[in-house]
Amino acid sequence: MNNPRNKNKKKSSQNNTIPKQLILRLANDCKQPLHCLNGYDPDHNELVVDLNNRMRLKIRYYQWLQLSSEQQQWMINLTERNMRDLYEQSAWKWNRQSKMKEFKHPTAKHLIITSSNLDLENNDGNELVSEALEKPIAFVHFRFEQGYRPDETSLYCYELQVEPKYQNHNIGSYLMNQLEVLGSEFRLQKIHVTVLKKNISAFNFYTKKLSFKIDDSSPSCCDQDADYEILSLKLKSLKKSNPS
């Protein structure tokens, strides 16, 4: 005779198992993913946060066609300024058109970060003048997509770029922490990033400061010689299970 408790337990387990493709579709269909983050202002469709009690950041979400031409050019120019030399030292080489194509991908999502009242020291130890006008200081390009295994869902961070004089002020850490919350909110399993081996500062940032690990899909784990590593961070779901 079948135990009805086992039957109910199995049914409950099935109800809590959501198909991976449905998870990704729901995530990608979300018009405003920032709504689940602390500090989101629905009246202005932006996330507002006072970071380190010294600067106010405003974070806005866009798809490519929602960006102004000035924003688009700033994104590609900042990426080129920060990354061109590293790309040229790798097998990838710098290709502006290829990078623009990545930004324009149908599922690409972009966060533009502005700040209006900075009072910091730059990388040379000199104090930055407080700025009254909003200006973009960083951006993130990410996507919700299938991981490297068919049964894996991922928030893939394709780009995290910060203006040089605003680096080393925990802006990157804060943004990656928000991506972690987003990934967890949408029940994704991992965050992935790709890092060039020569980009030592980025590798240390992800592995030492944010606890990323070399993913089992990375070339170095597959006996392949490549000049990059794929790093990942396992996510924990923030969703509460329905009581059975």
Coordinates of C-alpha atoms in Angstrom, one line a residue:
M1 CA 0.0 0.0 0.0
N2 CA 1.4 3.4 -1.0
N3 CA 2.1 5.9 1.8
P4 CA -0.1 9.0 1.1
R5 CA 2.5 11.2 2.9
N6 CA 5.1 10.2 0.4
K7 CA 2.7 10.9 -2.4
N8 CA 1.9 14.4 -1.0
K9 CA 5.7 15.0 -0.5
K10 CA 6.4 14.1 -4.1
K11 CA 3.6 16.4 -5.4
S12 CA 4.9 19.3 -3.3
S13 CA 8.4 18.8 -4.7
Q14 CA 7.0 18.8 -8.2
N15 CA 5.2 22.1 -7.6
N16 CA 8.4 23.7 -6.3
T17 CA 10.4 22.6 -9.3
I18 CA 10.2 25.3 -12.0
P19 CA 11.4 24.5 -15.6
K20 CA 14.7 26.3 -16.3
Q21 CA 13.4 27.8 -19.6
L22 CA 10.4 29.2 -17.8
I23 CA 12.7 30.8 -15.1
L24 CA 14.7 32.4 -17.9
R25 CA 11.7 33.6 -19.8
L26 CA 10.1 35.2 -16.7
A27 CA 13.4 36.9 -15.9
N28 CA 13.9 38.2 -19.4
D29 CA 10.2 39.4 -19.7
C30 CA 10.6 41.5 -16.6
K31 CA 10.4 45.2 -17.7
Q32 CA 12.1 46.6 -14.6
P33 CA 14.4 44.2 -12.8
L34 CA 15.5 46.9 -10.3
H35 CA 12.1 46.8 -8.6
C36 CA 13.3 44.1 -6.2
L37 CA 16.3 46.0 -4.9
N38 CA 16.5 48.1 -1.8
G39 CA 16.5 51.7 -2.6
Y40 CA 14.4 51.4 -5.8
D41 CA 12.3 54.6 -6.4
P42 CA 9.2 53.5 -8.5
D43 CA 8.3 57.2 -9.2
H44 CA 11.5 57.8 -11.1
N45 CA 12.3 54.2 -12.2
E46 CA 15.7 54.3 -10.6
L47 CA 17.7 52.8 -7.7
V48 CA 19.1 55.5 -5.3
V49 CA 21.8 54.7 -2.8
D50 CA 24.2 56.6 -0.6
L51 CA 27.4 54.7 -0.9
N52 CA 29.9 54.9 2.0
N53 CA 28.0 58.0 3.2
R54 CA 30.0 60.0 0.7
M55 CA 28.3 59.7 -2.6
R56 CA 24.8 59.3 -3.9
L57 CA 24.5 56.9 -6.8
K58 CA 21.5 56.6 -9.2
I59 CA 21.1 53.4 -11.1
R60 CA 18.8 53.2 -14.1
Y61 CA 18.0 50.2 -16.2
Y62 CA 17.9 50.2 -20.0
Q63 CA 17.8 48.0 -23.1
W64 CA 20.0 49.2 -25.9
L65 CA 17.4 51.1 -27.9
Q66 CA 16.3 53.0 -24.8
L67 CA 19.8 54.5 -24.4
S68 CA 20.6 57.8 -26.0
S69 CA 23.3 58.0 -28.6
E70 CA 25.4 59.9 -26.1
Q71 CA 25.0 57.1 -23.6
Q72 CA 25.8 54.4 -26.2
Q73 CA 29.0 56.2 -27.3
W74 CA 30.1 56.8 -23.7
M75 CA 29.7 53.0 -22.9
I76 CA 31.8 51.9 -25.9
N77 CA 34.4 54.6 -25.3
L78 CA 34.8 53.8 -21.7
T79 CA 35.2 50.1 -22.5
E80 CA 37.8 50.9 -25.1
R81 CA 39.7 53.1 -22.7
N82 CA 39.7 50.6 -19.9
M83 CA 40.1 47.4 -21.9
R84 CA 41.8 48.0 -25.3
D85 CA 45.4 47.4 -24.1
L86 CA 44.4 44.1 -22.3
Y87 CA 42.4 42.9 -25.4
E88 CA 45.4 43.6 -27.6
Q89 CA 47.6 41.4 -25.4
S90 CA 45.1 38.5 -25.8
A91 CA 44.0 36.4 -28.7
W92 CA 40.7 38.3 -28.8
K93 CA 42.2 41.7 -29.9
W94 CA 40.1 44.8 -29.6
N95 CA 37.2 45.1 -32.0
R96 CA 34.9 48.0 -31.5
Q97 CA 32.2 46.7 -33.8
S98 CA 32.2 43.3 -32.2
K99 CA 31.8 44.9 -28.7
M100 CA 29.0 47.1 -30.0
K101 CA 27.3 43.9 -31.3
E102 CA 27.4 42.5 -27.8
F103 CA 25.8 45.6 -26.4
K104 CA 23.0 45.4 -28.9
H105 CA 22.2 41.7 -28.3
P106 CA 18.3 41.3 -27.9
T107 CA 18.6 40.0 -24.4
A108 CA 21.4 42.5 -23.3
K109 CA 20.5 44.5 -20.2
H110 CA 22.3 47.7 -19.2
L111 CA 22.6 49.6 -15.9
I112 CA 23.9 53.2 -16.1
I113 CA 25.2 54.6 -12.9
T114 CA 25.4 58.3 -12.3
S115 CA 26.5 60.4 -9.3
S116 CA 25.8 63.9 -8.5
N117 CA 27.7 64.7 -5.3
L118 CA 31.1 63.1 -5.1
D119 CA 33.6 64.0 -2.4
L120 CA 36.3 61.4 -2.8
E121 CA 40.0 61.0 -3.4
N122 CA 41.1 59.7 -6.7
N123 CA 43.7 56.9 -7.3
D124 CA 46.5 59.5 -6.8
G125 CA 45.2 60.4 -3.4
N126 CA 44.0 63.9 -4.5
E127 CA 40.5 65.0 -3.5
L128 CA 38.0 65.1 -6.2
V129 CA 35.9 68.3 -6.5
S130 CA 32.3 67.8 -5.6
E131 CA 30.1 67.7 -8.7
A132 CA 26.7 69.2 -8.8
L133 CA 25.7 67.8 -12.2
E134 CA 24.8 64.1 -12.8
K135 CA 27.3 62.3 -14.9
P136 CA 27.7 58.7 -15.8
I137 CA 30.5 57.0 -13.9
A138 CA 29.9 53.3 -14.4
F139 CA 27.8 50.8 -16.3
V140 CA 27.0 47.1 -16.3
H141 CA 26.0 44.9 -19.2
F142 CA 24.4 41.6 -18.1
R143 CA 22.0 38.9 -19.4
F144 CA 19.8 36.2 -18.0
E145 CA 20.7 33.1 -19.9
Q146 CA 21.4 29.4 -19.9
G147 CA 24.6 28.4 -18.2
Y148 CA 27.3 26.2 -19.7
R149 CA 25.3 23.1 -18.8
P150 CA 21.8 22.6 -20.2
D151 CA 20.3 22.4 -16.7
E152 CA 22.0 25.6 -15.5
T153 CA 20.6 29.1 -15.3
S154 CA 22.9 32.1 -15.1
L155 CA 23.1 35.9 -14.7
Y156 CA 26.1 36.5 -17.0
C157 CA 27.9 39.8 -16.3
Y158 CA 29.4 40.7 -19.7
E159 CA 30.8 44.0 -18.7
L160 CA 31.4 46.0 -15.6
Q161 CA 33.2 49.3 -16.3
V162 CA 33.9 52.2 -14.0
E163 CA 35.5 55.5 -14.9
P164 CA 39.2 55.3 -13.8
K165 CA 39.0 58.2 -11.3
Y166 CA 36.0 56.5 -9.5
Q167 CA 37.6 53.1 -9.2
N168 CA 38.7 51.7 -5.8
H169 CA 35.7 53.3 -4.0
N170 CA 33.6 50.1 -3.7
I171 CA 31.3 51.0 -6.7
G172 CA 32.1 47.7 -8.5
S173 CA 31.6 45.7 -5.3
Y174 CA 28.2 47.3 -4.7
L175 CA 27.1 46.7 -8.3
M176 CA 28.1 43.0 -8.2
N177 CA 26.3 42.6 -4.9
Q178 CA 23.2 44.0 -6.5
L179 CA 23.5 41.5 -9.4
E180 CA 23.8 38.8 -6.9
V181 CA 20.5 39.9 -5.4
L182 CA 18.9 40.1 -8.8
G183 CA 20.1 36.6 -9.8
S184 CA 18.8 35.2 -6.5
E185 CA 15.5 37.0 -6.8
F186 CA 14.9 35.4 -10.2
R187 CA 15.9 31.9 -8.9
L188 CA 19.0 31.7 -11.1
Q189 CA 21.8 29.3 -10.1
K190 CA 25.0 31.2 -10.8
I191 CA 26.6 34.5 -11.8
H192 CA 29.3 34.1 -14.5
V193 CA 32.0 36.5 -15.6
T194 CA 34.8 36.1 -18.1
V195 CA 38.2 37.5 -17.0
L196 CA 41.4 37.8 -19.0
K197 CA 44.3 36.2 -17.2
K198 CA 46.4 39.3 -17.7
N199 CA 43.8 41.4 -16.0
I200 CA 45.2 40.6 -12.5
S201 CA 43.3 43.3 -10.7
A202 CA 39.9 42.1 -12.1
F203 CA 40.8 38.5 -11.3
N204 CA 41.7 39.4 -7.7
F205 CA 38.6 41.6 -7.4
Y206 CA 36.3 38.7 -8.3
T207 CA 38.1 35.8 -6.5
K208 CA 39.4 37.5 -3.4
K209 CA 36.9 40.3 -2.7
L210 CA 33.7 38.6 -4.0
S211 CA 34.5 34.9 -3.5
F212 CA 34.1 33.9 -7.2
K213 CA 35.6 30.5 -8.1
I214 CA 37.0 29.2 -11.4
D215 CA 34.0 27.6 -13.0
D216 CA 34.1 24.0 -14.1
S217 CA 33.4 25.2 -17.7
S218 CA 36.6 27.4 -17.7
P219 CA 39.3 26.4 -20.2
S220 CA 41.7 25.7 -17.4
C221 CA 39.4 23.0 -16.1
C222 CA 39.0 21.4 -19.5
D223 CA 42.8 21.0 -20.3
Q224 CA 42.5 23.8 -22.8
D225 CA 45.1 26.6 -23.2
A226 CA 43.4 30.0 -23.2
D227 CA 44.2 33.5 -22.0
Y228 CA 41.0 33.8 -20.0
E229 CA 39.1 32.2 -17.2
I230 CA 35.4 31.8 -16.6
L231 CA 34.5 32.6 -13.0
S232 CA 31.3 31.9 -11.2
L233 CA 29.5 32.4 -7.9
K234 CA 26.7 30.1 -6.8
L235 CA 23.5 31.9 -5.8
K236 CA 20.9 31.2 -3.1
S237 CA 17.3 31.7 -3.9
L238 CA 15.6 34.5 -2.0
K239 CA 12.2 33.1 -2.7
K240 CA 10.4 31.4 0.1
S241 CA 8.9 28.1 -0.5
N242 CA 5.1 27.7 -0.2
P243 CA 4.2 26.0 3.1
S244 CA 3.1 22.4 2.4

